Amino acid sequence: MYQIGEYIVHPGQGVCRVEDVSAGPEGTYKLLPMGQRHAIHISFPVCNEGRLRPVLSADEAHEIIDQYPLMDVDDFTERNNSLEEQHFKQEIRNGSCRDAVRVVKTFVARIAEVESRNKKAPVAYERILKQARERSLQELSCALDCSPEDVAALFEAALLADPTEN
């Protein structure tokens, strides 16, 4: 059971702080999503807490950032963009922070590849990239106790430090 003040990751809302825990047979967590302009408290049943997970530790966050240049892109493809988008959105919602970071790297590469052929990337690619980037930066910034912009700078530094990415 999570305690008041802990940060957890909700599958739909991302990083949330546990504001209150009600006891009883139908106990609920009162969660406050972080990093949203107009955050509202949400209730989440304690009996479904298996769908929640704790935020990464600072060491795990640094490990993900350090391994980013060597991380493989996801080669999943589907016969149409809608099914592909559904797959990646499920991976962002239900996967780990590492999965979200891999989705970011995948779609940065896919968009660059499409644009290198002087074509416009599908709107779904931009949507997936935005969602994965927000989710991963939100969790990493919470784990490292810094802003999402600082985390983005750490990723840039990791890419610049790796000679194989150039």
Coordinates of C-alpha atoms in Angstrom, one line a residue:
M1 CA 0.0 0.0 0.0
Y2 CA 1.3 3.4 -0.9
Q3 CA 1.6 6.1 1.7
I4 CA 0.5 9.8 1.8
G5 CA 3.1 12.0 0.1
E6 CA 4.5 9.2 -2.1
Y7 CA 4.8 9.7 -5.9
I8 CA 3.4 7.0 -8.1
V9 CA 2.7 6.5 -11.8
H10 CA -1.0 6.2 -12.8
P11 CA -1.5 4.5 -16.2
G12 CA -3.7 7.3 -17.5
Q13 CA -2.6 10.4 -15.6
G14 CA 1.2 9.8 -15.3
V15 CA 3.0 10.9 -12.1
C16 CA 0.6 11.5 -9.2
R17 CA 1.2 12.3 -5.5
V18 CA -0.8 10.3 -3.0
E19 CA -2.9 12.9 -1.1
D20 CA -5.0 10.7 1.0
V21 CA -5.8 7.0 1.6
S22 CA -9.2 6.0 2.8
A23 CA -9.4 2.7 4.7
G24 CA -12.2 0.2 4.7
P25 CA -13.4 -2.6 2.4
E26 CA -13.6 -0.1 -0.5
G27 CA -10.5 1.9 0.2
T28 CA -9.4 4.5 -2.3
Y29 CA -6.3 6.6 -3.0
K30 CA -6.9 10.3 -3.5
L31 CA -4.3 11.2 -6.2
L32 CA -3.2 14.6 -7.5
P33 CA -1.7 14.4 -11.0
M34 CA 1.6 16.4 -11.3
G35 CA 2.7 18.6 -14.1
Q36 CA -0.8 19.5 -15.4
R37 CA -2.2 23.0 -15.7
H38 CA -5.5 22.3 -14.1
A39 CA -5.0 19.2 -12.1
I40 CA -7.9 17.7 -10.3
H41 CA -7.9 15.0 -7.6
I42 CA -8.7 11.5 -8.8
S43 CA -9.9 8.6 -6.8
F44 CA -8.3 5.2 -7.5
P45 CA -9.4 2.0 -5.8
V46 CA -6.8 0.4 -3.5
C47 CA -7.9 -3.0 -4.8
N48 CA -6.5 -2.0 -8.2
E49 CA -3.2 -0.7 -6.9
G50 CA -1.4 -3.4 -9.0
R51 CA -1.9 -1.0 -12.0
L52 CA 0.0 1.7 -10.2
R53 CA 3.8 1.7 -9.9
P54 CA 6.3 3.7 -7.9
V55 CA 8.3 6.5 -9.6
L56 CA 11.8 5.5 -10.6
S57 CA 14.7 6.0 -8.2
A58 CA 17.3 8.7 -9.1
D59 CA 19.8 5.9 -9.9
E60 CA 17.4 4.3 -12.3
A61 CA 16.6 7.6 -13.9
H62 CA 20.4 8.3 -14.5
E63 CA 20.8 4.8 -15.9
I64 CA 18.1 5.4 -18.5
I65 CA 19.5 8.7 -19.5
D66 CA 23.1 7.3 -19.7
Q67 CA 21.9 4.3 -21.8
Y68 CA 19.7 6.5 -24.2
P69 CA 22.3 6.7 -27.0
L70 CA 22.7 2.9 -27.0
M71 CA 19.0 2.2 -26.7
D72 CA 17.4 0.3 -29.6
V73 CA 14.5 1.8 -31.4
D74 CA 11.2 -0.2 -31.5
D75 CA 10.8 -1.8 -34.9
F76 CA 7.1 -2.6 -34.4
T77 CA 5.0 -1.9 -37.5
E78 CA 1.4 -2.5 -38.3
R79 CA -0.6 -2.5 -41.5
N80 CA -2.1 0.9 -40.8
N81 CA -1.2 3.9 -38.7
S82 CA -4.2 3.6 -36.4
L83 CA -3.2 0.1 -35.1
E84 CA 0.4 1.3 -34.8
E85 CA -0.7 4.3 -32.8
Q86 CA -2.8 2.1 -30.5
H87 CA 0.1 -0.2 -29.9
F88 CA 2.5 2.6 -28.9
K89 CA -0.1 4.4 -26.7
Q90 CA -0.7 1.2 -24.8
E91 CA 3.1 0.8 -24.3
I92 CA 3.3 4.4 -23.0
R93 CA 0.3 3.9 -20.6
N94 CA 1.2 0.4 -19.3
G95 CA 5.0 0.2 -19.8
S96 CA 7.8 1.5 -17.7
C97 CA 9.6 4.8 -18.1
R98 CA 12.3 3.0 -20.1
D99 CA 9.5 2.0 -22.6
A100 CA 8.3 5.6 -22.9
V101 CA 11.9 6.8 -23.6
R102 CA 12.3 4.0 -26.2
V103 CA 9.1 5.2 -27.9
V104 CA 10.5 8.8 -27.9
K105 CA 13.7 7.6 -29.5
T106 CA 11.7 5.5 -32.0
F107 CA 9.5 8.3 -33.2
V108 CA 12.3 10.9 -33.3
A109 CA 14.1 8.5 -35.7
R110 CA 10.9 7.7 -37.7
I111 CA 10.1 11.4 -38.1
A112 CA 13.7 12.2 -39.2
E113 CA 13.6 9.3 -41.7
V114 CA 10.4 10.5 -43.3
E115 CA 11.6 14.1 -43.4
S116 CA 14.9 13.1 -45.0
R117 CA 12.8 12.0 -47.9
N118 CA 11.2 15.4 -48.1
K119 CA 7.9 14.2 -46.9
K120 CA 5.7 15.2 -43.9
A121 CA 5.5 12.8 -41.0
P122 CA 2.1 11.5 -40.2
V123 CA 0.2 13.5 -37.5
A124 CA 0.0 10.3 -35.4
Y125 CA 3.8 10.2 -35.2
E126 CA 3.8 13.7 -33.7
R127 CA 1.0 12.8 -31.3
I128 CA 2.8 9.6 -30.1
L129 CA 6.1 11.5 -29.7
K130 CA 4.5 14.3 -27.7
Q131 CA 2.7 11.9 -25.3
A132 CA 5.8 9.7 -24.8
R133 CA 8.0 12.7 -24.3
E134 CA 5.7 14.3 -21.7
R135 CA 5.2 11.0 -19.8
S136 CA 8.9 10.2 -19.7
L137 CA 10.1 13.7 -18.8
Q138 CA 7.5 14.0 -16.1
E139 CA 8.6 10.8 -14.4
L140 CA 12.3 11.4 -14.8
S141 CA 12.0 15.0 -13.5
C142 CA 10.1 13.7 -10.5
A143 CA 12.8 11.0 -9.8
L144 CA 15.7 13.5 -10.2
D145 CA 13.8 16.4 -8.4
C146 CA 14.4 18.8 -11.3
S147 CA 12.4 20.4 -14.1
P148 CA 11.5 18.6 -17.4
E149 CA 13.8 21.1 -19.2
D150 CA 16.7 20.0 -17.1
V151 CA 16.0 16.3 -17.9
A152 CA 15.8 17.2 -21.6
A153 CA 19.3 18.9 -21.3
L154 CA 20.6 15.7 -19.6
F155 CA 19.4 13.7 -22.7
E156 CA 21.1 16.2 -25.0
A157 CA 24.3 15.9 -23.0
A158 CA 24.2 12.1 -23.2
L159 CA 23.7 12.2 -27.0
L160 CA 26.6 14.7 -27.4
A161 CA 28.9 12.5 -25.2
D162 CA 28.2 9.4 -27.3
P163 CA 30.3 9.4 -30.5
T164 CA 28.2 6.7 -32.2
E165 CA 25.1 8.9 -32.5
N166 CA 26.7 11.5 -34.9

